[in-house]
Coordinates of C-alpha atoms and ligand atoms in Angstrom, one line a residue:
M11 CA -6.1 -22.3 -7.7
S12 CA -8.8 -25.0 -7.3
Q13 CA -10.1 -24.0 -3.8
K14 CA -13.0 -21.7 -3.8
V15 CA -13.1 -19.1 -1.1
R16 CA -15.8 -17.1 0.8
V17 CA -14.5 -13.5 1.0
A18 CA -15.8 -10.5 2.8
I19 CA -14.7 -6.8 2.2
L20 CA -14.9 -4.7 5.2
G21 CA -14.9 -1.1 4.1
A22 CA -16.4 -2.0 0.6
T23 CA -17.5 1.5 -0.1
G24 CA -14.1 3.1 0.4
A25 CA -11.4 4.1 -2.0
V26 CA -9.5 0.8 -1.3
G27 CA -12.8 -1.3 -0.9
T28 CA -14.0 -0.5 -4.4
E29 CA -10.6 -1.3 -5.9
L30 CA -10.7 -4.5 -4.1
L31 CA -14.0 -5.3 -5.8
E32 CA -12.6 -4.5 -9.1
L33 CA -9.5 -6.8 -8.6
L34 CA -11.4 -9.7 -7.3
A35 CA -13.4 -9.5 -10.6
S36 CA -10.6 -8.8 -13.1
R37 CA -8.1 -11.3 -11.5
Q38 CA -10.6 -14.2 -11.6
F39 CA -10.1 -14.8 -7.9
P40 CA -11.7 -18.2 -7.1
L41 CA -14.7 -17.0 -5.1
A42 CA -17.3 -19.1 -3.5
S43 CA -19.3 -16.0 -2.3
L44 CA -18.6 -12.4 -1.6
K45 CA -19.9 -10.2 1.1
L46 CA -19.8 -6.4 1.2
L47 CA -19.6 -4.8 4.6
A48 CA -19.4 -1.1 5.6
S49 CA -20.9 1.2 8.2
E50 CA -24.6 1.7 9.0
R51 CA -24.3 4.8 6.7
S52 CA -24.0 2.4 3.7
A53 CA -26.3 -0.5 4.7
G54 CA -28.9 -1.2 2.0
K55 CA -27.0 0.4 -0.9
T56 CA -25.5 -1.7 -3.6
L57 CA -22.3 -2.1 -5.6
D58 CA -21.8 -3.8 -8.8
F59 CA -19.8 -7.1 -9.0
R60 CA -19.3 -9.0 -12.3
G61 CA -22.6 -7.5 -13.6
E62 CA -24.5 -8.3 -10.4
S63 CA -25.8 -5.8 -7.9
L64 CA -24.5 -6.7 -4.4
L65 CA -26.2 -5.5 -1.3
I66 CA -24.0 -3.7 1.2
E67 CA -24.5 -4.7 4.9
A68 CA -23.7 -2.9 8.2
V69 CA -21.0 -5.0 9.8
N70 CA -22.3 -6.9 12.9
E71 CA -21.2 -9.8 15.2
R72 CA -22.6 -12.4 12.7
S73 CA -21.0 -11.0 9.6
F74 CA -18.0 -13.4 9.5
Q75 CA -19.5 -16.7 10.4
D76 CA -19.7 -17.9 6.7
V77 CA -16.5 -16.3 5.5
D78 CA -12.9 -17.6 4.9
I79 CA -11.0 -14.4 4.2
V80 CA -11.7 -10.8 5.3
L81 CA -10.1 -8.0 3.3
A82 CA -10.3 -5.2 5.8
S83 CA -10.0 -1.6 4.8
A84 CA -12.1 0.5 7.1
G85 CA -9.4 2.2 9.2
G86 CA -7.4 1.1 12.4
S87 CA -10.1 1.4 14.9
T88 CA -12.7 -0.7 12.8
S89 CA -10.0 -3.3 12.3
K90 CA -9.3 -3.4 16.1
A91 CA -12.9 -3.6 16.9
W92 CA -13.7 -6.6 14.7
A93 CA -10.4 -8.6 14.6
K94 CA -11.2 -10.8 17.5
T95 CA -14.7 -11.7 16.0
I96 CA -13.2 -12.3 12.6
V97 CA -10.4 -14.7 13.9
E98 CA -12.8 -16.5 16.3
S99 CA -15.3 -16.9 13.5
G100 CA -12.5 -19.0 11.8
A101 CA -11.7 -16.4 9.0
T102 CA -8.3 -15.1 8.1
M103 CA -8.0 -11.2 8.3
I104 CA -6.0 -9.4 5.7
D105 CA -5.8 -6.0 7.2
N106 CA -4.9 -2.9 5.4
S107 CA -4.9 -0.7 8.5
S108 CA -1.7 0.0 10.7
A109 CA -3.4 -1.6 13.6
F110 CA -1.4 -4.9 13.7
R111 CA 1.5 -4.3 11.4
M112 CA 4.2 -4.1 14.1
N113 CA 2.6 -6.9 16.1
P114 CA 5.5 -9.6 16.2
E115 CA 2.8 -12.4 15.8
V116 CA 1.4 -10.7 12.7
P117 CA 3.1 -11.3 9.4
L118 CA 3.6 -8.1 7.4
V119 CA 3.7 -9.2 3.8
V120 CA 4.7 -8.0 0.3
P121 CA 4.3 -11.1 -1.9
E122 CA 7.3 -10.2 -4.1
I123 CA 9.4 -9.9 -1.1
N124 CA 8.5 -12.2 1.9
P125 CA 5.8 -14.6 0.7
D126 CA 6.8 -17.3 3.1
S127 CA 6.1 -15.2 6.2
V128 CA 2.4 -16.0 5.6
D129 CA 3.2 -19.7 6.7
N130 CA 3.1 -18.8 10.4
H131 CA 0.1 -16.6 10.4
R132 CA -2.4 -16.9 13.3
G133 CA -5.4 -15.5 11.7
I134 CA -4.2 -11.9 10.9
I135 CA -2.0 -10.8 8.2
A136 CA -1.0 -7.1 7.7
N137 CA -0.8 -5.2 4.5
P138 CA 2.0 -2.7 4.8
N139 CA 1.7 1.0 4.5
C140 CA 1.4 2.1 0.8
T141 CA 4.6 4.1 0.5
T142 CA 6.5 1.1 2.2
I143 CA 5.1 -1.4 -0.2
L144 CA 6.2 0.7 -3.3
L145 CA 9.6 1.3 -2.0
G146 CA 10.1 -2.3 -1.0
V147 CA 9.1 -3.7 -4.4
A148 CA 11.5 -1.4 -6.1
I149 CA 14.6 -1.8 -3.9
W150 CA 14.3 -5.5 -2.7
P151 CA 15.6 -7.0 -6.1
L152 CA 18.8 -4.6 -5.7
H153 CA 19.1 -5.7 -2.0
Q154 CA 19.1 -9.3 -3.0
V155 CA 22.3 -8.8 -5.1
Q156 CA 24.1 -6.5 -2.7
A157 CA 22.8 -5.6 0.7
I158 CA 21.6 -2.0 1.0
E159 CA 23.1 -0.3 4.0
R160 CA 21.1 2.9 4.1
V161 CA 17.9 4.3 2.5
V162 CA 17.0 8.0 2.3
V163 CA 13.7 8.5 0.7
S164 CA 11.4 11.6 0.1
T165 CA 7.7 10.8 -0.8
Y166 CA 5.3 12.8 -2.8
Q167 CA 2.0 11.2 -1.6
S168 CA -1.4 11.7 -3.3
A169 CA -4.8 12.4 -1.7
S170 CA -6.0 8.8 -2.0
G171 CA -4.0 7.8 1.0
A172 CA -6.5 9.8 3.1
G173 CA -9.5 8.0 1.4
A174 CA -12.3 8.6 -1.1
R175 CA -13.6 11.6 0.6
A176 CA -10.2 13.3 0.6
M177 CA -9.9 12.8 -3.2
E178 CA -13.2 14.5 -3.8
E179 CA -12.2 17.4 -1.3
V180 CA -9.0 18.1 -3.4
K181 CA -11.2 18.6 -6.5
E182 CA -13.6 20.8 -4.5
Q183 CA -10.6 22.7 -3.2
A184 CA -9.3 23.4 -6.6
Q185 CA -12.7 24.6 -7.9
A186 CA -13.1 26.9 -4.7
I187 CA -9.7 28.4 -5.3
L188 CA -10.3 29.0 -9.0
D189 CA -13.6 30.7 -8.0
N190 CA -11.9 32.8 -5.4
R191 CA -13.7 31.1 -2.5
Q192 CA -12.3 29.6 0.7
P193 CA -11.3 25.9 0.0
P194 CA -13.0 23.3 2.4
T195 CA -10.5 21.6 4.7
N196 CA -12.4 18.6 6.2
S197 CA -10.0 15.7 5.2
F198 CA -6.7 17.6 5.6
P199 CA -5.5 20.4 7.9
Y200 CA -4.5 22.7 5.1
P201 CA -5.7 23.1 1.5
L202 CA -3.9 20.6 -0.6
A203 CA -5.0 21.9 -4.0
F204 CA -2.1 24.1 -5.5
N205 CA -0.2 23.4 -2.3
L206 CA 1.7 20.7 -0.5
F207 CA 2.7 20.0 3.1
P208 CA 4.6 17.6 5.2
H209 CA 2.6 14.5 6.0
N210 CA 0.0 15.4 8.7
T211 CA 0.5 12.6 11.1
P212 CA 1.7 13.0 14.7
I213 CA 5.3 14.0 15.1
N214 CA 7.6 12.1 17.5
G215 CA 10.4 13.4 19.9
Q216 CA 13.0 13.0 17.0
G217 CA 11.0 15.2 14.6
Y218 CA 9.8 12.3 12.4
C219 CA 6.0 11.9 11.7
E220 CA 4.2 8.6 12.0
E221 CA 4.1 7.9 8.3
E222 CA 7.8 8.4 8.2
M223 CA 8.4 6.0 11.0
K224 CA 6.0 3.4 9.3
M225 CA 8.4 3.4 6.3
V226 CA 11.5 2.9 8.7
N227 CA 10.0 0.2 10.9
E228 CA 7.8 -1.6 8.3
T229 CA 10.8 -1.9 5.8
R230 CA 12.9 -3.4 8.4
K231 CA 10.3 -5.9 9.3
I232 CA 9.5 -7.0 5.7
F233 CA 13.2 -7.2 4.8
A234 CA 13.8 -8.9 8.1
C235 CA 16.6 -6.5 8.5
P236 CA 16.1 -4.8 11.9
E237 CA 19.4 -2.8 11.6
L238 CA 18.6 -1.4 8.1
R239 CA 19.2 2.5 8.3
V240 CA 16.2 4.4 6.8
S241 CA 15.5 8.0 6.9
A242 CA 12.2 9.3 5.4
T243 CA 10.5 12.6 4.6
C244 CA 6.9 12.2 3.6
V245 CA 5.0 15.0 1.9
R246 CA 1.4 15.2 0.6
V247 CA 1.0 16.6 -2.9
P248 CA -2.1 17.6 -4.8
V249 CA -2.1 14.4 -6.9
L250 CA -5.3 12.2 -6.8
R251 CA -4.1 8.7 -6.6
A252 CA -0.5 7.5 -7.3
H253 CA 2.5 8.2 -4.9
S254 CA 6.0 9.1 -6.0
E255 CA 9.3 8.6 -4.2
S256 CA 12.8 9.8 -4.5
V257 CA 15.2 7.2 -3.3
N258 CA 18.8 7.4 -2.4
L259 CA 20.5 4.0 -1.7
E260 CA 23.8 3.5 -0.1
F261 CA 25.7 0.1 -0.5
S262 CA 29.0 -1.1 1.1
Q263 CA 30.7 -0.8 -2.3
P264 CA 29.7 0.7 -5.8
F265 CA 26.5 -0.7 -7.4
S266 CA 26.7 -0.1 -11.2
V267 CA 23.8 1.7 -12.8
V268 CA 23.9 -0.8 -15.7
K269 CA 23.5 -3.7 -13.3
A270 CA 20.7 -2.0 -11.4
R271 CA 18.8 -1.4 -14.6
E272 CA 19.3 -4.9 -15.7
I273 CA 18.0 -6.3 -12.4
L274 CA 15.0 -4.0 -12.3
Q275 CA 14.1 -4.7 -15.9
S276 CA 13.0 -8.1 -14.9
A277 CA 12.1 -7.7 -11.3
P278 CA 8.6 -8.9 -10.3
G279 CA 6.0 -6.2 -9.9
V280 CA 8.5 -3.4 -11.4
K281 CA 8.3 -1.7 -14.7
L282 CA 11.4 0.2 -15.8
V283 CA 10.3 3.6 -17.4
E284 CA 13.3 5.6 -18.7
D285 CA 13.7 7.6 -21.8
W286 CA 16.7 9.8 -21.1
D287 CA 16.5 11.5 -24.5
A288 CA 13.0 12.6 -24.1
N289 CA 13.4 13.3 -20.4
Y290 CA 10.5 10.9 -19.7
F291 CA 10.3 9.1 -16.5
P292 CA 7.6 7.7 -14.1
M293 CA 4.8 10.0 -13.4
P294 CA 1.7 9.5 -11.2
I295 CA -0.7 9.8 -14.2
D296 CA 1.0 6.9 -15.8
A297 CA 1.1 4.8 -12.6
T298 CA -2.6 5.4 -11.9
G299 CA -4.5 2.2 -12.5
R300 CA -1.5 0.1 -13.1
D301 CA -0.2 -3.0 -11.1
E302 CA 3.5 -2.3 -11.5
V303 CA 5.7 0.1 -9.6
L304 CA 7.3 2.3 -12.2
V305 CA 10.9 2.9 -11.7
G306 CA 13.4 5.2 -13.5
R307 CA 16.0 8.0 -13.4
I308 CA 18.5 5.3 -12.0
R309 CA 21.7 7.1 -11.7
Q310 CA 25.0 7.2 -9.8
D311 CA 24.9 9.4 -6.7
I312 CA 27.6 12.0 -7.5
S313 CA 28.0 12.8 -3.8
H314 CA 28.8 9.2 -2.7
P315 CA 30.8 6.5 -4.5
N316 CA 28.5 3.6 -3.2
G317 CA 25.2 5.6 -3.8
L318 CA 22.4 5.0 -6.3
E319 CA 19.6 7.4 -6.9
L320 CA 16.2 6.4 -8.3
W321 CA 12.7 7.7 -8.9
L322 CA 9.5 5.6 -8.6
C323 CA 5.7 6.1 -8.9
G324 CA 3.1 3.5 -7.9
D325 CA -0.8 3.4 -7.6
Q326 CA -1.3 3.8 -3.9
I327 CA -4.8 2.3 -4.0
R328 CA -3.7 -0.6 -6.2
K329 CA -0.3 -2.1 -5.4
G330 CA -0.1 0.3 -2.3
A331 CA -3.2 -1.3 -0.8
A332 CA -5.8 -3.3 -2.7
L333 CA -3.7 -5.3 -5.1
N334 CA -1.2 -6.3 -2.4
A335 CA -4.0 -7.5 -0.2
V336 CA -5.6 -9.6 -3.1
Q337 CA -2.1 -11.1 -3.8
I338 CA -1.8 -12.0 -0.2
A339 CA -5.2 -13.7 -0.4
E340 CA -4.0 -15.5 -3.6
L341 CA -1.0 -16.7 -1.8
L342 CA -3.0 -18.2 1.1
V343 CA -5.2 -20.0 -1.4
K344 CA -2.0 -21.3 -3.2
K345 CA -0.4 -22.4 0.0
N346 CA -3.6 -23.8 1.4
L347 CA -3.4 -21.6 4.5
V348 CA -6.9 -20.1 4.6
G349 CA -8.6 -20.0 8.0
S350 CA -7.5 -18.6 11.4
R351 CA -5.0 -20.0 13.8
L352 CA -6.6 -18.1 16.7
A353 CA -4.3 -15.2 17.3
T354 CA -4.3 -13.3 20.5
V355 CA -5.9 -9.9 19.6
Ligands
A2P428 P1 -19.0 4.0 4.9 O1 -18.9 4.3 3.5 O2 -20.3 3.2 5.2 O3 -18.6 5.1 5.8 P2 -12.0 5.5 2.9 O4 -10.8 4.9 3.3 O5 -12.2 5.7 1.4 O6 -12.5 6.7 3.7 O7 -13.2 4.4 3.1 C1 -13.4 3.9 4.5 C2 -14.3 2.7 4.4 O8 -14.4 2.1 5.8 C3 -15.7 2.8 4.0 O9 -16.2 1.7 3.2 C4 -16.6 3.0 5.1 O10 -18.0 2.8 5.1 C5 -15.8 2.0 6.1 N1 -16.1 2.4 7.5 C6 -15.8 3.5 8.2 N2 -16.2 3.3 9.5 C7 -16.6 2.2 9.6 C8 -17.3 1.5 10.8 N3 -17.2 2.0 12.0 N4 -17.8 0.2 10.5 C9 -17.7 -0.3 9.3 N5 -17.2 0.3 8.2 C10 -16.6 1.5 8.3

């Protein structure tokens, strides 16, 4: 990578924003400059980057004039509010929100799966939903060998998906419950500490919540498989920052466990974690802070001759959000595709 790039992080103070900062530093991203943007609440505060104190600015109309890539992670409404300004300023927006993911003009990218879909970007590239990224990285290599016909997935999603404030709230809830006090519930509808509940996004007429439908629709778009049958059940669990998923895959003919293990052993972005004797498999505490999706418990589905079962854990903030966005930025630099192509937003 020889080209140096001017980057802005929109939402720099958030859970994903601070991880983006860490990744840009640790991956030696070829930065020409870095701008930290957030709301008025954070303006004037600073964050450390490569030993320097960088000032946080409140985002405004002129924020993107001297920027090539905007890594946006400040929520869907903020992304929608600034997308036009970003693209018209000539920058490329890599958006972590769900605002543009299903827009047919916007590539939805997991670099291990569909890197070439960035080629036709028109200024905005969407980072998929965290659970979708983790699932995709783990099952795409199998799909390449034998097409998956149906996916049934159950998620165990950590508090980090709801942001930095929600992670703090789970700790406060745990302390309150231990102290026999009423736990605070500002970020979630119910206490999450010592509890779990189905994902708290709106439910559609078929009984699926928004998070579950993101897994269905986004997996189909990323895999370029509009007919892929996917059914998801998404659950929030009192884990701070890595998601887990129980995955059942159905193929048109049997898929040997030995072959699946062999494929996943060398698959990009995947680490096989299986010690059957010790009953040791992926856990969120082991996935936290790691780049790879940990996969294990690969076994034949005893209820279906063409079925495979597996279990995965991945850091929601890292590969599920910030790392995937930085990898997309690296891909743009490698392909010399930095800059907007004036999308209609
Ligand atoms: P701020 O800290 O100033 O509120 P998280 O997902 O962890 O909750 O983080 C959300 C990020 O989005 C934070 O950096 C937050 O900044 C930022 N943000 C929220 N609302 C806005 C807004 N209206 N304009 C710019 N940044 C925003």
